[in-house]
C-alpha cells in the first residue's frame, strides 16, 4: 500500500509540474521573421545611422523575430464595445487602451545576456544591425527585440537569436530576388507580385511586405514578412499584415 501511495504522489507531482510548465509557456500561433532593406530605410529624409560609422550593408538585414497570433485577441477576455477600446484607471487617471492584442509582448522581465549569445555576436553585427539614428547602438536594439518579443517565444536567448539568423542565411532574399531579375536600382520599379512569387517559390510560403516612401514620394520595398511555424524553422502560410505598398515599387540601391 505504501508503494502504491508513493507512486500516486509521484504521478501527481509529474502532472502538477507539467501544468506549471504549460501555464508558463506563451500561447501564440506562428513567428513573423522580418527583414528590412537598408536602401529603402536609408533613402528617406530621416536617413540612417550605422553603429560603426560605415556604409549600410547591401543585403537584407534582420529587423525581428516575433511571436504572433493568427487573429487579434480581446484583452482580459472582455467583449468588444463599439469603438474597440477599454477604459481603465491608472494612477488615478482614466486612460483608453486598445482591447485588441495581435501579438504577445514583454512576457517576462528577463534581460538580454551577451554571455549567452557570445558566439553569435559577429554574425549579428553584420546581419542584425540597428539602422536607426534615434538608437545608434546594436545592444539596445537587440535587448529591445529580446525583451519585447523573445521573452514570449518559449525559447532561450541563444536559440531565439540563432534560429532567426539561420533562417536568414538559409533563404538569402537578396540572392533570391537577383535570381528572378529583381536587383537594386535607382530607376527601375518592380511588380510586387513578382517579388512575392520569387520568394514564395524559393521558400514554399508567400511573404508580405511593408513599404515606405522615398523623398520624391514613390513607394519602395522596406520590409519582407515571412511566417515560420512554432519551432521557428519551417516557412508556413499564415495571416499577414497589410502592406501599404502599391502594385509596383522601387528597390533602391544601397
Coordinates of C-alpha atoms in Angstrom, one line a residue, residues 11 15 19 23 37 52 62 79 95 104 108 116 131 158 184 226 232 241 244 250:
X11 CA 2.4 10.8 -10.7
X15 CA 1.1 16.2 -13.6
X19 CA 0.7 22.0 -15.7
X23 CA 0.9 27.7 -17.9
X37 CA 16.1 46.6 -47.0
X52 CA 30.4 51.5 -36.8
X62 CA 17.1 41.4 -39.7
X79 CA -16.1 41.6 -25.2
X95 CA -6.8 56.0 -20.0
X104 CA 2.2 38.7 -27.1
X108 CA 8.9 38.3 -18.6
X116 CA 24.5 33.7 -23.7
X131 CA 19.8 51.4 -38.7
X158 CA 20.7 31.7 -27.7
X184 CA 18.6 47.1 -56.6
X226 CA 7.8 35.6 -43.7
X232 CA 10.9 28.8 -35.9
X241 CA -0.3 42.3 -42.2
X244 CA 0.8 49.7 -47.5
X250 CA 11.2 50.7 -56.2

